Short mmCIF file of C-alpha atoms in Angstrom, two decimals:
data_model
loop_
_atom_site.label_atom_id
_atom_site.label_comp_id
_atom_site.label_asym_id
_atom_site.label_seq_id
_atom_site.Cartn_x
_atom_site.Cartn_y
_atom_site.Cartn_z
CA UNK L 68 7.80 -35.54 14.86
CA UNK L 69 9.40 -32.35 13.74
CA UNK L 70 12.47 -30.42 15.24
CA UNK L 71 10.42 -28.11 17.50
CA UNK L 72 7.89 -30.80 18.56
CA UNK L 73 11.22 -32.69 19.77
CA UNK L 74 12.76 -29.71 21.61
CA UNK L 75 9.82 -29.29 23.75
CA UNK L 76 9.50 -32.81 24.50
CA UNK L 77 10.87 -34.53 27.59
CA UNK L 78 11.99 -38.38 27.53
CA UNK L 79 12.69 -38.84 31.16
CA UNK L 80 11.76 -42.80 31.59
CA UNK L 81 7.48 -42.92 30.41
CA UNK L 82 6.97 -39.13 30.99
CA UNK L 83 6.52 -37.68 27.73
CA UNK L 84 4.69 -34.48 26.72
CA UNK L 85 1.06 -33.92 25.45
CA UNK L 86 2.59 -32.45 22.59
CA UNK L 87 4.32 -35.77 21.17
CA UNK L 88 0.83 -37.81 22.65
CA UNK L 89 -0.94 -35.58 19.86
CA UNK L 90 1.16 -37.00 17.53
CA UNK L 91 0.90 -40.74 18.73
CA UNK L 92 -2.71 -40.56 18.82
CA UNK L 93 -3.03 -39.70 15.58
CA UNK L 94 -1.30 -43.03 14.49
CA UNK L 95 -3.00 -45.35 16.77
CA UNK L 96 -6.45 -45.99 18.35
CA UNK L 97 -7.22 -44.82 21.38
CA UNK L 98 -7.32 -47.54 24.38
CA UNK L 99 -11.08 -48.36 25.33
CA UNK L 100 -12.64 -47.33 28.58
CA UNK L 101 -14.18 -49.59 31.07
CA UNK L 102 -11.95 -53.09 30.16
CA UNK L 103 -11.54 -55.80 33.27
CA UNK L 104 -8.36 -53.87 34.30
CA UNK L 105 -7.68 -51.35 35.38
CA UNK L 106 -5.53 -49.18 32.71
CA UNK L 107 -2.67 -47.18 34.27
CA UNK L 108 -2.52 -43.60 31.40
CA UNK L 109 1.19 -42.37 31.65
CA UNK L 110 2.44 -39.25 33.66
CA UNK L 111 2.58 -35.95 31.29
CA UNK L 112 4.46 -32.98 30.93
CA UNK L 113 3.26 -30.15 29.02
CA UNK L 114 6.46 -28.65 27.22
CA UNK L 115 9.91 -27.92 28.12
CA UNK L 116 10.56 -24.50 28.49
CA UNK L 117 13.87 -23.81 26.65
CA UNK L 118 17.18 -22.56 27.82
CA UNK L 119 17.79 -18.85 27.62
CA UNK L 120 21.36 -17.45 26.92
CA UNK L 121 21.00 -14.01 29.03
CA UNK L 122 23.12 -11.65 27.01
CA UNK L 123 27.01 -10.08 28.58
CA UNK L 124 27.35 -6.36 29.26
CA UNK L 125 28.60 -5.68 25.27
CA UNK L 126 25.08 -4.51 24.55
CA UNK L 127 24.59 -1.99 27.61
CA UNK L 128 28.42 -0.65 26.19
CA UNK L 129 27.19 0.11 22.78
CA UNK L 130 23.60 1.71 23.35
CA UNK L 131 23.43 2.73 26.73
CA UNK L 132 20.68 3.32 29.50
CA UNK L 133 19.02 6.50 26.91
CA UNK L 134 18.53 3.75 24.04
CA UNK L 135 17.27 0.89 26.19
CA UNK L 136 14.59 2.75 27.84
CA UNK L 137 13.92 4.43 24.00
CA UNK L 138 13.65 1.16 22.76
CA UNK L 139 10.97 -0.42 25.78
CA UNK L 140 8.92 2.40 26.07
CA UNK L 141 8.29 1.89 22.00
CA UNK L 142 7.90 -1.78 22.43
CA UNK L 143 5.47 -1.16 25.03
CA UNK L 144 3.62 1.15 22.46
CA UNK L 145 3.40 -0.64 19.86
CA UNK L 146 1.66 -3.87 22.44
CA UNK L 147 -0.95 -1.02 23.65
CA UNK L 148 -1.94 -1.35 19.86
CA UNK L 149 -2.50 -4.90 20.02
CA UNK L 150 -4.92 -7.16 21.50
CA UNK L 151 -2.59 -7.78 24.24
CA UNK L 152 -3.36 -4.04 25.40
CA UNK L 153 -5.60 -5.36 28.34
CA UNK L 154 -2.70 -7.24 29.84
CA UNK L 155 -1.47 -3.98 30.82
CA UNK L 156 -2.71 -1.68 32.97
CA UNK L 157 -4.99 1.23 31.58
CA UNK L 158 -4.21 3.91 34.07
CA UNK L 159 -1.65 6.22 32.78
CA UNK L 160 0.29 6.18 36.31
CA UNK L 161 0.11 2.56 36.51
CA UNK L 162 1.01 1.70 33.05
CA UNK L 163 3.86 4.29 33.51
CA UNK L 164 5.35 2.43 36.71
CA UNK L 165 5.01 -1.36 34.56
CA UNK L 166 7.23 0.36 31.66
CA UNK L 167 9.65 2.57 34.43
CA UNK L 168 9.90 -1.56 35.64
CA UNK L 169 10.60 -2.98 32.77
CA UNK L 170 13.36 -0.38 31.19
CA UNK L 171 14.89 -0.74 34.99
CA UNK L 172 14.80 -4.50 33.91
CA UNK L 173 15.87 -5.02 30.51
CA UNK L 174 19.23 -2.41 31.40
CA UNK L 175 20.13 -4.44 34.57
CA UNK L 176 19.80 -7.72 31.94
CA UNK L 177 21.80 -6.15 28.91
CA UNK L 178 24.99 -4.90 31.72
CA UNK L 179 23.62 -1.66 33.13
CA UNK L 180 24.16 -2.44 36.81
CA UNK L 181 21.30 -3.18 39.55
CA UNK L 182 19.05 -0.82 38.41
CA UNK L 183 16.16 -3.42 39.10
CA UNK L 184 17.48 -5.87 41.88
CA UNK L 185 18.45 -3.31 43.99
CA UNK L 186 14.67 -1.58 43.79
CA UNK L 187 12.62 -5.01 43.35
CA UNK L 188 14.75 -7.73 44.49
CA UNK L 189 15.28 -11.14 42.03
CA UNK L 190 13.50 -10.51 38.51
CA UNK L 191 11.65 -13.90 39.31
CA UNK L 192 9.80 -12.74 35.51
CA UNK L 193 7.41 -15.92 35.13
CA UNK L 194 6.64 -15.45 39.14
CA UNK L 195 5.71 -11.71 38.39
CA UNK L 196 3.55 -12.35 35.45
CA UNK L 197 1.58 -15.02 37.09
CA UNK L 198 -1.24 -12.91 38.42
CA UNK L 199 -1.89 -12.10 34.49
CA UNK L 200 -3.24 -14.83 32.13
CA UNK L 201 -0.51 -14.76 29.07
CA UNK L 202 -1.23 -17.83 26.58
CA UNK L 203 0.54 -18.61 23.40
CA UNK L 204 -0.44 -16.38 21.14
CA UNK L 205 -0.06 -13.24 23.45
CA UNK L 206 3.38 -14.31 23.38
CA UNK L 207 3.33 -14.61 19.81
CA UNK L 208 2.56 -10.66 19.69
CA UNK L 209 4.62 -9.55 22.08
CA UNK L 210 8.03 -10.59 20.19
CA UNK L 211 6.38 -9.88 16.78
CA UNK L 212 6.10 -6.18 18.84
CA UNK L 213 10.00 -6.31 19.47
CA UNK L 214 10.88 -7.32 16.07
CA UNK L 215 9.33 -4.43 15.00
CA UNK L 216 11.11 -2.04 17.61
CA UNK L 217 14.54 -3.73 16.52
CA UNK L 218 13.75 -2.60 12.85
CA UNK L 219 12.17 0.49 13.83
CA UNK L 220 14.47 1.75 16.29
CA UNK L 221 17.71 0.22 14.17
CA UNK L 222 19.24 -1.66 16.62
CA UNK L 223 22.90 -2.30 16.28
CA UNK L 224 22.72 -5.31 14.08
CA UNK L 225 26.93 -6.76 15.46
CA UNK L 226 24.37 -7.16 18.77
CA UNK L 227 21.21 -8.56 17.23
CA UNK L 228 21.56 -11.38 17.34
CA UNK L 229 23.19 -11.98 20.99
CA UNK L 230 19.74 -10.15 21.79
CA UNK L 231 17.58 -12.10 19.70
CA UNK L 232 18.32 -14.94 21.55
CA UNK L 233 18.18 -14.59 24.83
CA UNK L 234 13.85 -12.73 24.01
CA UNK L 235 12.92 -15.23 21.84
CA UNK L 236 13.21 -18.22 24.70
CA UNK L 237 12.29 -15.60 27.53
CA UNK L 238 9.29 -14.87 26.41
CA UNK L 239 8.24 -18.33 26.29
CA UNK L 240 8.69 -18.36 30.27
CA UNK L 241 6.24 -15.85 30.69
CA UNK L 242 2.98 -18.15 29.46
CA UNK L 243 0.79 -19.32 31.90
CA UNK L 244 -2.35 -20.04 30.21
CA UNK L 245 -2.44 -23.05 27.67
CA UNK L 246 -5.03 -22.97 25.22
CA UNK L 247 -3.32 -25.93 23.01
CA UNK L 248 -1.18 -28.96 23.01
CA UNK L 249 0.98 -27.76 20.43
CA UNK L 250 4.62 -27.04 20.68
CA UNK L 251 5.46 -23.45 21.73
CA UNK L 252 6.73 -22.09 18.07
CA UNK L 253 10.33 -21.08 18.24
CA UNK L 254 11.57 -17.77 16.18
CA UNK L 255 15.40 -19.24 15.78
CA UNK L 256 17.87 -16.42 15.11
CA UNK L 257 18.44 -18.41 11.89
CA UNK L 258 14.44 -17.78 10.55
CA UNK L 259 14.67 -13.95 11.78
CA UNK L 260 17.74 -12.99 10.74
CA UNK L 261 17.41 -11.65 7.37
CA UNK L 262 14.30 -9.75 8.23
CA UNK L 263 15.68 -8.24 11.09
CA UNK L 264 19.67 -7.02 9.46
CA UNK L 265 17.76 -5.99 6.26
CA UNK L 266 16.78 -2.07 8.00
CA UNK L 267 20.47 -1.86 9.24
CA UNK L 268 22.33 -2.42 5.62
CA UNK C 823 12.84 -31.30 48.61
CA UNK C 824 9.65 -33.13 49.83
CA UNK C 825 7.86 -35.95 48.19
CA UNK C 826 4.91 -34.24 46.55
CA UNK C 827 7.75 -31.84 44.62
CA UNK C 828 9.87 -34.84 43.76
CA UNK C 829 6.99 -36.53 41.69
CA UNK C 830 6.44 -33.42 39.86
CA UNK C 831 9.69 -33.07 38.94
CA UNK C 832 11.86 -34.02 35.46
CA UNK C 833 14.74 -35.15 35.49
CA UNK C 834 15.90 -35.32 31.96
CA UNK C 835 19.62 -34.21 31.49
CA UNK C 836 19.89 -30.33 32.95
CA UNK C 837 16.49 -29.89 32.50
CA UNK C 838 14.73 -29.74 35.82
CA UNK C 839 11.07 -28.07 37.13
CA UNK C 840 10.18 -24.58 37.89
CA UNK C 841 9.21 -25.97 41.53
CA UNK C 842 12.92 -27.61 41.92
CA UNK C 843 14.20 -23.87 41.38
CA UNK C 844 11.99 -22.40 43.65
CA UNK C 845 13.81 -24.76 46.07
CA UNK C 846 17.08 -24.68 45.15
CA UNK C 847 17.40 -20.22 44.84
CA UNK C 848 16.37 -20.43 48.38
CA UNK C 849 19.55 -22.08 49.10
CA UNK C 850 22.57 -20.23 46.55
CA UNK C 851 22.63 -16.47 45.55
CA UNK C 852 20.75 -15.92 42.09
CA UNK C 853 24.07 -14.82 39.77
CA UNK C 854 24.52 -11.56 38.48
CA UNK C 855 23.33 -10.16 35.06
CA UNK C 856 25.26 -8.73 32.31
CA UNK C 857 28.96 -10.03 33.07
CA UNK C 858 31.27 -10.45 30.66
CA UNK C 859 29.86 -13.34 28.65
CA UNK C 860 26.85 -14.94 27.91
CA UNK C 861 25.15 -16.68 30.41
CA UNK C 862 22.78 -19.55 29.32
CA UNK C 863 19.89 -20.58 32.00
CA UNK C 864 18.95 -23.59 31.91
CA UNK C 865 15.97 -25.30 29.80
CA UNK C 866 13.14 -26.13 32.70
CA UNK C 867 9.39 -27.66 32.57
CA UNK C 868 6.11 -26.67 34.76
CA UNK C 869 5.36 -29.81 36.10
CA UNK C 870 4.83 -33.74 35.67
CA UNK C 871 1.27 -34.31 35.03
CA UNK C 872 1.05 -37.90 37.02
CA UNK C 873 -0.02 -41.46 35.62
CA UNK C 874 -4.18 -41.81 35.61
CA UNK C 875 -4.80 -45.47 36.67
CA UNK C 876 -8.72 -45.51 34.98
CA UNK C 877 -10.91 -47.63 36.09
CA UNK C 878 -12.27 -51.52 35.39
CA UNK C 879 -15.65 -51.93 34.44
CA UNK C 880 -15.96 -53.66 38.00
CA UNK C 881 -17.20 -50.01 39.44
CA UNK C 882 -20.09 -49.90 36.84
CA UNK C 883 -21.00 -53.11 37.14
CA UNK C 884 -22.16 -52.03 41.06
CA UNK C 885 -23.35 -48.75 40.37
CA UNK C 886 -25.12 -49.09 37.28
CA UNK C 887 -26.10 -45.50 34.89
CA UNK C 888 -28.68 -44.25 37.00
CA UNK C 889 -26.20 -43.83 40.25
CA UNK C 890 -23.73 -42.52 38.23
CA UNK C 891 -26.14 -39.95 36.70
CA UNK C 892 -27.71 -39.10 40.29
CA UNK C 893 -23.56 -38.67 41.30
CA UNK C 894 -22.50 -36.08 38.16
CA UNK C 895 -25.64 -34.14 39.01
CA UNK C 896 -24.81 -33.82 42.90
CA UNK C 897 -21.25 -33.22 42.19
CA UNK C 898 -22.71 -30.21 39.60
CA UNK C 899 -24.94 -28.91 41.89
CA UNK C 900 -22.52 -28.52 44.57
CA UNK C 901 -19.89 -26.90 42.46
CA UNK C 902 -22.19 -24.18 41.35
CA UNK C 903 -22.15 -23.29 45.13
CA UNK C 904 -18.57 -22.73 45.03
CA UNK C 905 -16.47 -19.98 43.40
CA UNK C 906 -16.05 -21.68 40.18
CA UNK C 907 -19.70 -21.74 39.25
CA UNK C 908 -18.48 -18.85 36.53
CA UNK C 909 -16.56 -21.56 34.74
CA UNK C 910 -20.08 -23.43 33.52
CA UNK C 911 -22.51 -21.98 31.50
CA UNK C 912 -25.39 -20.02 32.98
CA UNK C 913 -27.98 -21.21 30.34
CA UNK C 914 -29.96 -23.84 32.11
CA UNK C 915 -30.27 -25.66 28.75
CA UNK C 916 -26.15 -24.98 27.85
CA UNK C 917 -25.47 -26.58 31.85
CA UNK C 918 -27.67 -29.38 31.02
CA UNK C 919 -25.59 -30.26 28.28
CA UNK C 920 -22.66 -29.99 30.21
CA UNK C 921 -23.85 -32.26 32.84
CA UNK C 922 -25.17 -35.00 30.42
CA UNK C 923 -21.78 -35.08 28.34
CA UNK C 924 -19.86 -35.42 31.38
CA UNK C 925 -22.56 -38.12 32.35
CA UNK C 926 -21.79 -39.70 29.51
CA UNK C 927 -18.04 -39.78 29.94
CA UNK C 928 -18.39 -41.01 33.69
CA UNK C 929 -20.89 -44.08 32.11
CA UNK C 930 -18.14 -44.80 29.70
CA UNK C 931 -15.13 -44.37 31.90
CA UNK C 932 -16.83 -46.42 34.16
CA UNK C 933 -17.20 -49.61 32.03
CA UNK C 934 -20.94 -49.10 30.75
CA UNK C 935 -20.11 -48.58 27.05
CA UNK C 936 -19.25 -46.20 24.69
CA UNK C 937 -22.24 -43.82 25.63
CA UNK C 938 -19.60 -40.99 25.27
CA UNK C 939 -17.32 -41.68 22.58
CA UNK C 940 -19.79 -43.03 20.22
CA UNK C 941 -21.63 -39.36 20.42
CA UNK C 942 -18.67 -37.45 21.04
CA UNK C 943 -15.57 -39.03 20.00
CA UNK C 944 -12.52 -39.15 21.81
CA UNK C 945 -12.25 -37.91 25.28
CA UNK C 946 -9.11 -35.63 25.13
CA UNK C 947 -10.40 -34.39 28.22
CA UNK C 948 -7.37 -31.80 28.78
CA UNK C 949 -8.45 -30.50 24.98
CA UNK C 950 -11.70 -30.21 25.75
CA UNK C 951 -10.92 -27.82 28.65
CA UNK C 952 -8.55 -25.42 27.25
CA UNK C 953 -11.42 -23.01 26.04
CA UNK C 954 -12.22 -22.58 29.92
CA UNK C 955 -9.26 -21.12 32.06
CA UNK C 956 -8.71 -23.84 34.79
CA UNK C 957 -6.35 -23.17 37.23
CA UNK C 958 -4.59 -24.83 40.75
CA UNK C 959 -7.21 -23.30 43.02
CA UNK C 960 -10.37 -24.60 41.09
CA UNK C 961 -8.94 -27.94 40.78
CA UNK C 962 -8.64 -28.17 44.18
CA UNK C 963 -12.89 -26.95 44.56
CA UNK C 964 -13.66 -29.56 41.78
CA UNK C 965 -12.17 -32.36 44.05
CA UNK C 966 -13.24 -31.65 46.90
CA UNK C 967 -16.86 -30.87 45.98
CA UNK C 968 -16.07 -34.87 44.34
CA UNK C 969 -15.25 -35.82 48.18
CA UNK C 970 -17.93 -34.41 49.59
CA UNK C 971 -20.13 -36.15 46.64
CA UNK C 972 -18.68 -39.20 47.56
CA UNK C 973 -19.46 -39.17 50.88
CA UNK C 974 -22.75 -37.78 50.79
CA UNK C 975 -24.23 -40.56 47.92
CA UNK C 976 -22.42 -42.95 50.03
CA UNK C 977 -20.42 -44.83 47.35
CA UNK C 978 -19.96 -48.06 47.72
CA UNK C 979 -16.84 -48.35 49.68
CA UNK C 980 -15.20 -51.48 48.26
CA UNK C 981 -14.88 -49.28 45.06
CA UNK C 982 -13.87 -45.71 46.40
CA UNK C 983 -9.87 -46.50 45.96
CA UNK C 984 -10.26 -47.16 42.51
CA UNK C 985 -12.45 -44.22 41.99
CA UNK C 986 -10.13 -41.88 44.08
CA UNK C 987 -7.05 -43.00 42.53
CA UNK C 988 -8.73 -42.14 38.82
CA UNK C 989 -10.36 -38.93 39.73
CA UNK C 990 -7.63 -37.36 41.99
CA UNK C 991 -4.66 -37.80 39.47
CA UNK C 992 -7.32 -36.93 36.44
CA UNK C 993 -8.51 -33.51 37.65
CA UNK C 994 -4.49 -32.45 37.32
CA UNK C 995 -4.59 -32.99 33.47
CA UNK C 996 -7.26 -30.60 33.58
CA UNK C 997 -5.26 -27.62 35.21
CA UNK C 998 -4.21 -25.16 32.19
CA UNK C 999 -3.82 -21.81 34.17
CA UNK C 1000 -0.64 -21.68 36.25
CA UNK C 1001 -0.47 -19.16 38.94
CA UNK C 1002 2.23 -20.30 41.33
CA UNK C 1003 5.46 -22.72 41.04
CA UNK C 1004 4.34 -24.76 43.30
CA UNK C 1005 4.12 -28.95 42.90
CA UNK C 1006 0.68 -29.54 42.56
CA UNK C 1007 -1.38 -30.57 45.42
CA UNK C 1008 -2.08 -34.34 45.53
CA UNK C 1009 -4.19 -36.02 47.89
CA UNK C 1010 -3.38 -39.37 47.54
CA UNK C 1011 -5.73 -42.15 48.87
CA UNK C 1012 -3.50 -42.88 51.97
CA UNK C 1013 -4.67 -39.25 53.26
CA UNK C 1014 -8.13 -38.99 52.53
CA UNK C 1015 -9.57 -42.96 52.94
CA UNK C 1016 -10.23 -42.46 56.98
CA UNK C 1017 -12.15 -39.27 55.64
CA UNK C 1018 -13.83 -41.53 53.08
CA UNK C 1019 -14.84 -44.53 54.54
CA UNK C 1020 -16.08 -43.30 57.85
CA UNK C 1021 -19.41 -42.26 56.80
CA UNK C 1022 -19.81 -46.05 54.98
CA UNK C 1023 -19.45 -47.51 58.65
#
């Protein structure tokens, strides 16, 4: 089993994750159907959705509310490019009120005040995208999207990485649909990091 | 917390369920974004996908293939009634394929031989799913178009606890859309025998 498969496992007494099955099957035969008994199949979880270190107010003091809403309004440009654009919606006015959201979100998160609690209430984010199918790979596109934003837009690179990781484990809360047993893939600061300062020296 | 959310719960360390959140934010304030240091929420998973007792070979031995073809084919036919009919194919020929594979898995399952494995390999009937989004809701219309199946074919009733206690926990595994972050509905045998058995009288 490799690091990630083990991070998104979940050894609590016989439960373990369909994710580390795939790998057990692969060793050893599969139990026959039918036999005199009957054959209990252990309880399952799918993956554990990893921690997320929500980021202190040093990154609203640096770029301020002008840059944050800069940088998701770009993000958000550069997904309407992808084949995640029919997540969002395709009126201008409606698509306009998901970004106005998400900027009031992402400066509350980064130290900006209660510019989005005091309008929507809790963030609740994997509650709010539920009525939207988002599977692995759309998550896979949407923080290849804000890598690209980061380098494009030059983000301060003494905050990148305090930013880095609290979106790379965040976005993983947003799937809904699985369409594999695979671990989720992680983008560790540590993988990301050279790609991501290079722009800024 | 009630019964049905403490099964689908994990308990491994800090990491705990999406549904034991749900509970516990009704009780404490959610805290604040952007303070003055990092703040790390916790790793959590969807839910526990229970055990699957499957079946002896006792239940085949009193149906025999033909009953548990005639069974598939009225479960089928009353699920294309129901809102998830858009989930099978259209095709007459591409449904009757459906129906005969999943004949053949019941056969098997069942104790009458590998009629599905030796055609099809192995089950991996969560695998075999993910191309078709399956979510809370049209679990719920699968097994209850599996009661009504049930009653209506009038299954032998010294063999419907067995049968319920394989099917109920095994349409779960089959869930791969999540909508809500709620425990997943089970209707365990204690609350739907009465139900069951009274059309056997």
């Amino acid at each position: 089993m490799n690091k990630t498969e083990e991070q998104n496992s979940c050894h609590s007494g016989r439960v373990i994750s369909f994710t580390q099955l795939n790998n057990e099957i692969k060793e050893k035969p599969q139990p026959r159907f039918g036999g005199d008994e009957i054959r209990v199949v252990d309880a399952m979880i799918d993956i554990i959705y990893p921690s997320v270190p929500f980021p202190s107010n040093k990154i609203f003091k640096t770029l301020g509310a002008e840059y944050i809403r800069k940088m998701v309004e770009h993000h958000h440009h550069l997904l309407l490019k992808t084949n995640i654009k029919t997540l969002f919606p395709q009126h201008p006015e409606a698509l306009k009120l998901v970004i106005d959201r998400s900027v009031d979100f992402f400066v509350e998160a980064l130290g900006g005040g209660a510019v989005f609690t005091s309008q929507h209430g809790d963030p609740h984010l994997r509650q709010r995208h539920f009525k939207i199918p988002i599977n692995e790979n759309d998550r896979e596109i949407w923080l290849a999207m804000y890598k690209k934003t980061l380098k494009e837009l030059k983000f301060p690179k003494e905050h990148l990485e305090e930013f880095w990781n609290w979106i790379e484990p965040l976005s993983i809360r947003m799937i809904n649909r699985r369409t594999n047993t695979n671990a989720i893939k992680r983008h560790h600061w540590h993988d990301v990091k050279t790609e991501l300062l290079q722009v800024n020296v």
